[in-house]
Amino acid sequence: MLTFDLIQDKVEFFEAADLKTLEKKVNEQIEQNKALMLEVHHVSHQMHVAENGQRFYSAVVHFKAKK
């Protein structure tokens, strides 16, 4: 017997060297998760500067099932 359970919560992590790339990665995943009936519940982001001055951007996106 084959059963399907819907994903209720999903947390994904993203990182990039610039904000434009980070935004593109997040937006692509938002579109993919729409097929799973998931929508964005919460987003948090952070920027880190390395000793050499290079910046790194990261984001955590919490998806929840659409109701």
XYZ file of C-alpha atoms in Angstrom:
67
model
C 0.000 0.000 0.000
C 1.309 3.409 -0.963
C 0.549 6.383 1.259
C 1.493 10.019 0.939
C 2.073 12.349 3.846
C 2.178 16.057 3.247
C 5.198 17.965 4.480
C 4.018 20.314 7.217
C 7.255 22.167 7.987
C 10.518 22.515 6.116
C 13.567 24.622 6.997
C 16.174 25.393 4.354
C 19.537 27.145 4.561
C 21.123 29.256 1.836
C 24.459 31.037 1.433
C 26.071 33.210 -1.207
C 28.865 35.710 -1.740
C 26.407 38.506 -2.636
C 22.823 39.492 -1.898
C 21.626 39.168 -5.502
C 22.717 35.529 -5.672
C 21.234 34.781 -2.264
C 17.914 36.305 -3.289
C 17.913 34.285 -6.525
C 18.561 31.012 -4.635
C 15.775 31.719 -2.130
C 13.277 32.739 -4.830
C 14.014 29.606 -6.874
C 13.359 27.413 -3.844
C 10.154 29.291 -3.016
C 8.884 28.461 -6.514
C 9.864 24.790 -6.153
C 8.198 24.509 -2.752
C 4.941 25.912 -4.121
C 4.561 22.556 -5.911
C 4.697 20.905 -2.471
C 1.983 23.279 -1.218
C 4.457 25.051 1.061
C 4.625 28.790 1.650
C 7.146 30.988 3.434
C 6.429 31.296 7.139
C 9.587 33.088 8.307
C 12.907 34.301 6.896
C 16.024 35.317 8.777
C 19.277 36.436 7.224
C 22.776 37.332 8.266
C 25.945 38.853 6.815
C 29.457 37.927 7.929
C 32.694 39.724 7.049
C 35.796 37.526 6.939
C 39.225 38.739 8.079
C 40.153 39.489 4.463
C 37.085 41.736 4.103
C 35.073 39.303 2.004
C 31.370 39.258 2.812
C 29.219 36.148 3.101
C 25.440 36.231 3.174
C 23.192 33.520 4.552
C 19.483 32.990 5.014
C 17.241 30.518 6.782
C 13.761 30.086 5.348
C 11.001 28.284 7.262
C 8.285 26.910 4.984
C 4.893 25.736 6.262
C 2.053 23.900 4.583
C -0.611 26.088 3.044
C -3.888 25.968 4.919
